């Protein structure tokens, strides 16, 4: 996993306001890293970028609002910025969700999926709804959906420990805007590798 191996040079997260352009911006940080290391890896949070690209009105098959295509936008912005600085670079955009889906399941994965599927069917046949089947302490359990989402934060606190670890790990500057400044974007979706 690229995030846990300290190979990432910049994270752009949901609800962490940061400047796209300027002296201490995301694009400038990427340029500095490319000059220093010859490459940069940028990971952006899925589901953001609405401050730049606007909210999508379309919905997917599940009825959820489609997320802005910020990955392609950032790829182009990084490419343009590096070209302006006369830095020769190839910018690649990779959406790992497709790579993850394309990996063939091994025997352990198949057995685990069978266990989850069988238990989900048993619970549904018993009339249970609003739950998720999982494995806790090597036991199959039914977890209410309300319990799953109750304490799971959907945002990273830009003043909290998790974000402090991100800053320390990546070496990226504190590129967040104060609440008085106009945000260029709140976060980004998808992943960009330079």
PDB file of C-alpha atoms in Angstrom:
ATOM      1  CA  UNK A   1       0.000   0.000   0.000  1.00  0.00           C
ATOM      2  CA  UNK A   2       1.535   3.258  -1.166  1.00  0.00           C
ATOM      3  CA  UNK A   3       0.074   5.323   1.681  1.00  0.00           C
ATOM      4  CA  UNK A   4       1.576   3.214   4.468  1.00  0.00           C
ATOM      5  CA  UNK A   5       4.990   2.876   2.810  1.00  0.00           C
ATOM      6  CA  UNK A   6       5.831   6.601   2.973  1.00  0.00           C
ATOM      7  CA  UNK A   7       6.043   6.846  -0.813  1.00  0.00           C
ATOM      8  CA  UNK A   8       3.447   9.614  -1.065  1.00  0.00           C
ATOM      9  CA  UNK A   9       4.594  13.206  -1.472  1.00  0.00           C
ATOM     10  CA  UNK A  10       1.259  14.965  -1.062  1.00  0.00           C
ATOM     11  CA  UNK A  11      -2.184  14.113   0.232  1.00  0.00           C
ATOM     12  CA  UNK A  12      -5.125  16.348  -0.553  1.00  0.00           C
ATOM     13  CA  UNK A  13      -7.938  15.438   1.784  1.00  0.00           C
ATOM     14  CA  UNK A  14     -11.602  16.123   2.189  1.00  0.00           C
ATOM     15  CA  UNK A  15     -12.410  19.220   4.285  1.00  0.00           C
ATOM     16  CA  UNK A  16      -8.782  20.383   4.378  1.00  0.00           C
ATOM     17  CA  UNK A  17      -8.830  23.664   2.496  1.00  0.00           C
ATOM     18  CA  UNK A  18      -5.728  24.302   0.432  1.00  0.00           C
ATOM     19  CA  UNK A  19      -4.559  26.590  -2.339  1.00  0.00           C
ATOM     20  CA  UNK A  20      -4.205  25.176  -5.822  1.00  0.00           C
ATOM     21  CA  UNK A  21      -1.865  27.900  -7.067  1.00  0.00           C
ATOM     22  CA  UNK A  22       0.552  30.311  -5.416  1.00  0.00           C
ATOM     23  CA  UNK A  23       3.939  30.226  -3.679  1.00  0.00           C
ATOM     24  CA  UNK A  24       3.039  27.661  -0.993  1.00  0.00           C
ATOM     25  CA  UNK A  25       0.393  25.768  -2.948  1.00  0.00           C
ATOM     26  CA  UNK A  26      -0.260  22.179  -3.930  1.00  0.00           C
ATOM     27  CA  UNK A  27       1.119  22.652  -7.427  1.00  0.00           C
ATOM     28  CA  UNK A  28       4.274  24.379  -6.164  1.00  0.00           C
ATOM     29  CA  UNK A  29       4.891  21.576  -3.684  1.00  0.00           C
ATOM     30  CA  UNK A  30       4.583  18.987  -6.455  1.00  0.00           C
ATOM     31  CA  UNK A  31       7.045  20.989  -8.579  1.00  0.00           C
ATOM     32  CA  UNK A  32       9.552  21.202  -5.695  1.00  0.00           C
ATOM     33  CA  UNK A  33       9.333  17.450  -5.108  1.00  0.00           C
ATOM     34  CA  UNK A  34       9.750  16.656  -8.821  1.00  0.00           C
ATOM     35  CA  UNK A  35      12.831  18.901  -8.973  1.00  0.00           C
ATOM     36  CA  UNK A  36      14.304  17.247  -5.875  1.00  0.00           C
ATOM     37  CA  UNK A  37      13.401  13.574  -6.393  1.00  0.00           C
ATOM     38  CA  UNK A  38      12.632  13.380 -10.091  1.00  0.00           C
ATOM     39  CA  UNK A  39       9.075  12.196  -9.395  1.00  0.00           C
ATOM     40  CA  UNK A  40       6.124  12.829  -7.101  1.00  0.00           C
ATOM     41  CA  UNK A  41       3.159  10.796  -5.934  1.00  0.00           C
ATOM     42  CA  UNK A  42      -0.028  12.709  -5.136  1.00  0.00           C
ATOM     43  CA  UNK A  43      -3.064  11.068  -3.564  1.00  0.00           C
ATOM     44  CA  UNK A  44      -6.341  12.937  -3.506  1.00  0.00           C
ATOM     45  CA  UNK A  45      -9.447  12.049  -1.531  1.00  0.00           C
ATOM     46  CA  UNK A  46     -12.394  10.660  -3.403  1.00  0.00           C
ATOM     47  CA  UNK A  47     -15.558  12.681  -3.549  1.00  0.00           C
ATOM     48  CA  UNK A  48     -14.409  16.247  -3.447  1.00  0.00           C
ATOM     49  CA  UNK A  49     -13.406  19.064  -5.730  1.00  0.00           C
ATOM     50  CA  UNK A  50     -16.900  20.517  -5.817  1.00  0.00           C
ATOM     51  CA  UNK A  51     -15.496  23.970  -4.983  1.00  0.00           C
ATOM     52  CA  UNK A  52     -13.668  23.893  -8.314  1.00  0.00           C
ATOM     53  CA  UNK A  53     -15.842  21.792 -10.585  1.00  0.00           C
ATOM     54  CA  UNK A  54     -19.242  22.276  -8.972  1.00  0.00           C
ATOM     55  CA  UNK A  55     -21.681  19.685  -7.701  1.00  0.00           C
ATOM     56  CA  UNK A  56     -22.771  17.053 -10.158  1.00  0.00           C
ATOM     57  CA  UNK A  57     -26.503  16.758 -10.679  1.00  0.00           C
ATOM     58  CA  UNK A  58     -26.261  13.245 -12.096  1.00  0.00           C
ATOM     59  CA  UNK A  59     -26.783  10.134 -10.004  1.00  0.00           C
ATOM     60  CA  UNK A  60     -25.347   6.647 -10.299  1.00  0.00           C
ATOM     61  CA  UNK A  61     -27.416   3.448 -10.436  1.00  0.00           C
ATOM     62  CA  UNK A  62     -27.588   3.372  -6.624  1.00  0.00           C
ATOM     63  CA  UNK A  63     -29.083   6.872  -6.454  1.00  0.00           C
ATOM     64  CA  UNK A  64     -25.902   8.486  -5.104  1.00  0.00           C
ATOM     65  CA  UNK A  65     -24.734  11.784  -6.520  1.00  0.00           C
ATOM     66  CA  UNK A  66     -21.857  11.268  -8.970  1.00  0.00           C
ATOM     67  CA  UNK A  67     -18.568  12.741  -7.843  1.00  0.00           C
ATOM     68  CA  UNK A  68     -16.684  15.382  -9.842  1.00  0.00           C
ATOM     69  CA  UNK A  69     -13.906  14.134 -12.125  1.00  0.00           C
ATOM     70  CA  UNK A  70     -11.228  15.945 -10.144  1.00  0.00           C
ATOM     71  CA  UNK A  71      -8.528  13.391 -10.941  1.00  0.00           C
ATOM     72  CA  UNK A  72      -8.463  14.327 -14.620  1.00  0.00           C
ATOM     73  CA  UNK A  73      -8.646  18.002 -13.689  1.00  0.00           C
ATOM     74  CA  UNK A  74      -5.645  17.709 -11.356  1.00  0.00           C
ATOM     75  CA  UNK A  75      -3.678  15.713 -13.911  1.00  0.00           C
ATOM     76  CA  UNK A  76      -4.120  18.540 -16.407  1.00  0.00           C
ATOM     77  CA  UNK A  77      -3.323  21.261 -13.840  1.00  0.00           C
ATOM     78  CA  UNK A  78      -0.134  19.494 -12.709  1.00  0.00           C
ATOM     79  CA  UNK A  79       0.907  18.959 -16.329  1.00  0.00           C
ATOM     80  CA  UNK A  80       0.315  22.632 -17.197  1.00  0.00           C
ATOM     81  CA  UNK A  81       2.094  23.879 -14.077  1.00  0.00           C
ATOM     82  CA  UNK A  82       5.183  21.737 -14.658  1.00  0.00           C
ATOM     83  CA  UNK A  83       5.275  22.796 -18.328  1.00  0.00           C
ATOM     84  CA  UNK A  84       5.095  26.465 -17.274  1.00  0.00           C
ATOM     85  CA  UNK A  85       8.122  25.874 -15.036  1.00  0.00           C
ATOM     86  CA  UNK A  86       9.846  24.044 -17.916  1.00  0.00           C
ATOM     87  CA  UNK A  87       9.971  20.785 -15.973  1.00  0.00           C
ATOM     88  CA  UNK A  88       9.778  17.844 -18.340  1.00  0.00           C
ATOM     89  CA  UNK A  89       7.423  15.314 -16.758  1.00  0.00           C
ATOM     90  CA  UNK A  90       4.990  12.616 -17.697  1.00  0.00           C
ATOM     91  CA  UNK A  91       1.826  12.833 -15.628  1.00  0.00           C
ATOM     92  CA  UNK A  92      -0.108   9.647 -15.066  1.00  0.00           C
ATOM     93  CA  UNK A  93      -3.594   9.351 -13.612  1.00  0.00           C
ATOM     94  CA  UNK A  94      -4.394   6.062 -11.912  1.00  0.00           C
ATOM     95  CA  UNK A  95      -7.719   5.189 -10.316  1.00  0.00           C
ATOM     96  CA  UNK A  96      -6.864   2.208  -8.100  1.00  0.00           C
ATOM     97  CA  UNK A  97     -10.481   1.191  -7.637  1.00  0.00           C
ATOM     98  CA  UNK A  98     -10.338  -0.385 -11.079  1.00  0.00           C
ATOM     99  CA  UNK A  99      -7.076  -2.155 -10.292  1.00  0.00           C
ATOM    100  CA  UNK A 100      -8.480  -3.527  -7.053  1.00  0.00           C
ATOM    101  CA  UNK A 101     -11.560  -4.846  -8.834  1.00  0.00           C
ATOM    102  CA  UNK A 102      -9.448  -6.443 -11.539  1.00  0.00           C
ATOM    103  CA  UNK A 103      -7.392  -8.660  -9.207  1.00  0.00           C
ATOM    104  CA  UNK A 104      -8.493 -12.273  -9.282  1.00  0.00           C
ATOM    105  CA  UNK A 105      -9.710 -13.587  -5.930  1.00  0.00           C
ATOM    106  CA  UNK A 106      -7.510 -16.230  -4.341  1.00  0.00           C
ATOM    107  CA  UNK A 107      -8.854 -19.237  -2.379  1.00  0.00           C
ATOM    108  CA  UNK A 108      -8.897 -17.310   0.910  1.00  0.00           C
ATOM    109  CA  UNK A 109     -10.875 -14.445  -0.673  1.00  0.00           C
ATOM    110  CA  UNK A 110     -13.352 -16.883  -2.211  1.00  0.00           C
ATOM    111  CA  UNK A 111     -13.888 -18.675   1.111  1.00  0.00           C
ATOM    112  CA  UNK A 112     -14.360 -15.383   2.978  1.00  0.00           C
ATOM    113  CA  UNK A 113     -16.878 -14.138   0.379  1.00  0.00           C
ATOM    114  CA  UNK A 114     -18.764 -17.438   0.605  1.00  0.00           C
ATOM    115  CA  UNK A 115     -18.928 -17.096   4.402  1.00  0.00           C
ATOM    116  CA  UNK A 116     -20.227 -13.522   4.193  1.00  0.00           C
ATOM    117  CA  UNK A 117     -22.736 -14.334   1.438  1.00  0.00           C
ATOM    118  CA  UNK A 118     -24.163 -17.381   3.213  1.00  0.00           C
ATOM    119  CA  UNK A 119     -24.596 -15.454   6.452  1.00  0.00           C
ATOM    120  CA  UNK A 120     -26.191 -12.514   4.654  1.00  0.00           C
ATOM    121  CA  UNK A 121     -28.718 -14.853   3.041  1.00  0.00           C
ATOM    122  CA  UNK A 122     -29.477 -16.583   6.373  1.00  0.00           C
ATOM    123  CA  UNK A 123     -30.071 -13.209   8.054  1.00  0.00           C
ATOM    124  CA  UNK A 124     -32.257 -11.953   5.190  1.00  0.00           C
ATOM    125  CA  UNK A 125     -34.314 -15.164   5.242  1.00  0.00           C
ATOM    126  CA  UNK A 126     -34.771 -14.639   8.990  1.00  0.00           C
ATOM    127  CA  UNK A 127     -36.197 -11.181   8.232  1.00  0.00           C
ATOM    128  CA  UNK A 128     -33.242  -9.054   9.331  1.00  0.00           C
ATOM    129  CA  UNK A 129     -32.588  -5.768   7.502  1.00  0.00           C
ATOM    130  CA  UNK A 130     -30.277  -2.792   7.920  1.00  0.00           C
ATOM    131  CA  UNK A 131     -27.170  -4.796   8.802  1.00  0.00           C
ATOM    132  CA  UNK A 132     -23.771  -5.713   7.473  1.00  0.00           C
ATOM    133  CA  UNK A 133     -22.166  -9.145   7.805  1.00  0.00           C
ATOM    134  CA  UNK A 134     -18.617  -9.100   9.086  1.00  0.00           C
ATOM    135  CA  UNK A 135     -15.937 -11.045  10.862  1.00  0.00           C
ATOM    136  CA  UNK A 136     -15.044  -9.887  14.393  1.00  0.00           C
ATOM    137  CA  UNK A 137     -12.591 -11.879  16.535  1.00  0.00           C
ATOM    138  CA  UNK A 138     -12.880 -14.745  14.057  1.00  0.00           C
ATOM    139  CA  UNK A 139     -16.670 -14.906  14.484  1.00  0.00           C
ATOM    140  CA  UNK A 140     -19.279 -14.042  11.890  1.00  0.00           C
ATOM    141  CA  UNK A 141     -21.443 -11.204  13.186  1.00  0.00           C
ATOM    142  CA  UNK A 142     -24.347  -9.042  12.044  1.00  0.00           C
ATOM    143  CA  UNK A 143     -23.521  -5.389  12.614  1.00  0.00           C
ATOM    144  CA  UNK A 144     -26.334  -2.817  12.436  1.00  0.00           C
ATOM    145  CA  UNK A 145     -25.677  -0.199   9.755  1.00  0.00           C
ATOM    146  CA  UNK A 146     -26.385   2.541  12.311  1.00  0.00           C
ATOM    147  CA  UNK A 147     -23.501   1.261  14.454  1.00  0.00           C
ATOM    148  CA  UNK A 148     -21.166   1.199  11.465  1.00  0.00           C
ATOM    149  CA  UNK A 149     -21.773   4.792  10.400  1.00  0.00           C
ATOM    150  CA  UNK A 150     -22.356   6.315  13.851  1.00  0.00           C
ATOM    151  CA  UNK A 151     -18.708   6.820  14.772  1.00  0.00           C
ATOM    152  CA  UNK A 152     -17.006   6.762  11.405  1.00  0.00           C
ATOM    153  CA  UNK A 153     -15.804  10.264  10.616  1.00  0.00           C
ATOM    154  CA  UNK A 154     -16.284  11.296   7.010  1.00  0.00           C
ATOM    155  CA  UNK A 155     -13.740  14.077   7.355  1.00  0.00           C
ATOM    156  CA  UNK A 156     -10.203  14.517   8.614  1.00  0.00           C
ATOM    157  CA  UNK A 157      -9.700  17.238  11.207  1.00  0.00           C
ATOM    158  CA  UNK A 158      -7.035  19.553   9.736  1.00  0.00           C
ATOM    159  CA  UNK A 159      -5.923  20.337  13.305  1.00  0.00           C
ATOM    160  CA  UNK A 160      -5.957  16.726  14.483  1.00  0.00           C
ATOM    161  CA  UNK A 161      -3.402  13.968  14.928  1.00  0.00           C
ATOM    162  CA  UNK A 162      -4.244  12.117  11.719  1.00  0.00           C
ATOM    163  CA  UNK A 163      -3.593  15.136   9.539  1.00  0.00           C
ATOM    164  CA  UNK A 164      -0.459  15.965  11.536  1.00  0.00           C
ATOM    165  CA  UNK A 165       0.830  12.499  10.669  1.00  0.00           C
ATOM    166  CA  UNK A 166       0.042  13.134   6.996  1.00  0.00           C
ATOM    167  CA  UNK A 167       2.028  16.396   7.035  1.00  0.00           C
ATOM    168  CA  UNK A 168       4.961  14.746   8.814  1.00  0.00           C
ATOM    169  CA  UNK A 169       4.976  11.686   6.546  1.00  0.00           C
ATOM    170  CA  UNK A 170       4.807  13.566   3.243  1.00  0.00           C
ATOM    171  CA  UNK A 171       6.920  16.574   4.145  1.00  0.00           C
ATOM    172  CA  UNK A 172       4.321  18.725   2.409  1.00  0.00           C
ATOM    173  CA  UNK A 173       3.939  22.327   3.566  1.00  0.00           C
ATOM    174  CA  UNK A 174       0.941  23.490   5.518  1.00  0.00           C
ATOM    175  CA  UNK A 175      -0.954  24.711   2.492  1.00  0.00           C
ATOM    176  CA  UNK A 176      -4.300  25.233   4.149  1.00  0.00           C
ATOM    177  CA  UNK A 177      -6.234  28.415   3.837  1.00  0.00           C
ATOM    178  CA  UNK A 178      -7.694  30.295   6.731  1.00  0.00           C
ATOM    179  CA  UNK A 179     -11.473  30.412   6.824  1.00  0.00           C
ATOM    180  CA  UNK A 180     -11.277  34.061   5.711  1.00  0.00           C
ATOM    181  CA  UNK A 181      -9.562  33.202   2.428  1.00  0.00           C
ATOM    182  CA  UNK A 182     -11.409  32.029  -0.649  1.00  0.00           C
ATOM    183  CA  UNK A 183     -10.775  28.288  -1.071  1.00  0.00           C
ATOM    184  CA  UNK A 184      -9.595  27.017  -4.431  1.00  0.00           C
ATOM    185  CA  UNK A 185     -10.787  23.563  -3.430  1.00  0.00           C
ATOM    186  CA  UNK A 186     -11.673  21.642  -0.336  1.00  0.00           C
ATOM    187  CA  UNK A 187     -10.294  18.316  -1.470  1.00  0.00           C
ATOM    188  CA  UNK A 188      -9.852  16.183  -4.522  1.00  0.00           C
ATOM    189  CA  UNK A 189     -11.134  12.869  -5.729  1.00  0.00           C
ATOM    190  CA  UNK A 190      -9.200  10.066  -7.311  1.00  0.00           C
ATOM    191  CA  UNK A 191      -5.489   9.621  -7.397  1.00  0.00           C
ATOM    192  CA  UNK A 192      -2.766  11.290  -9.463  1.00  0.00           C
ATOM    193  CA  UNK A 193       0.776  10.006  -9.906  1.00  0.00           C
ATOM    194  CA  UNK A 194       3.451  12.216 -11.428  1.00  0.00           C
TER     195      UNK A 194
END
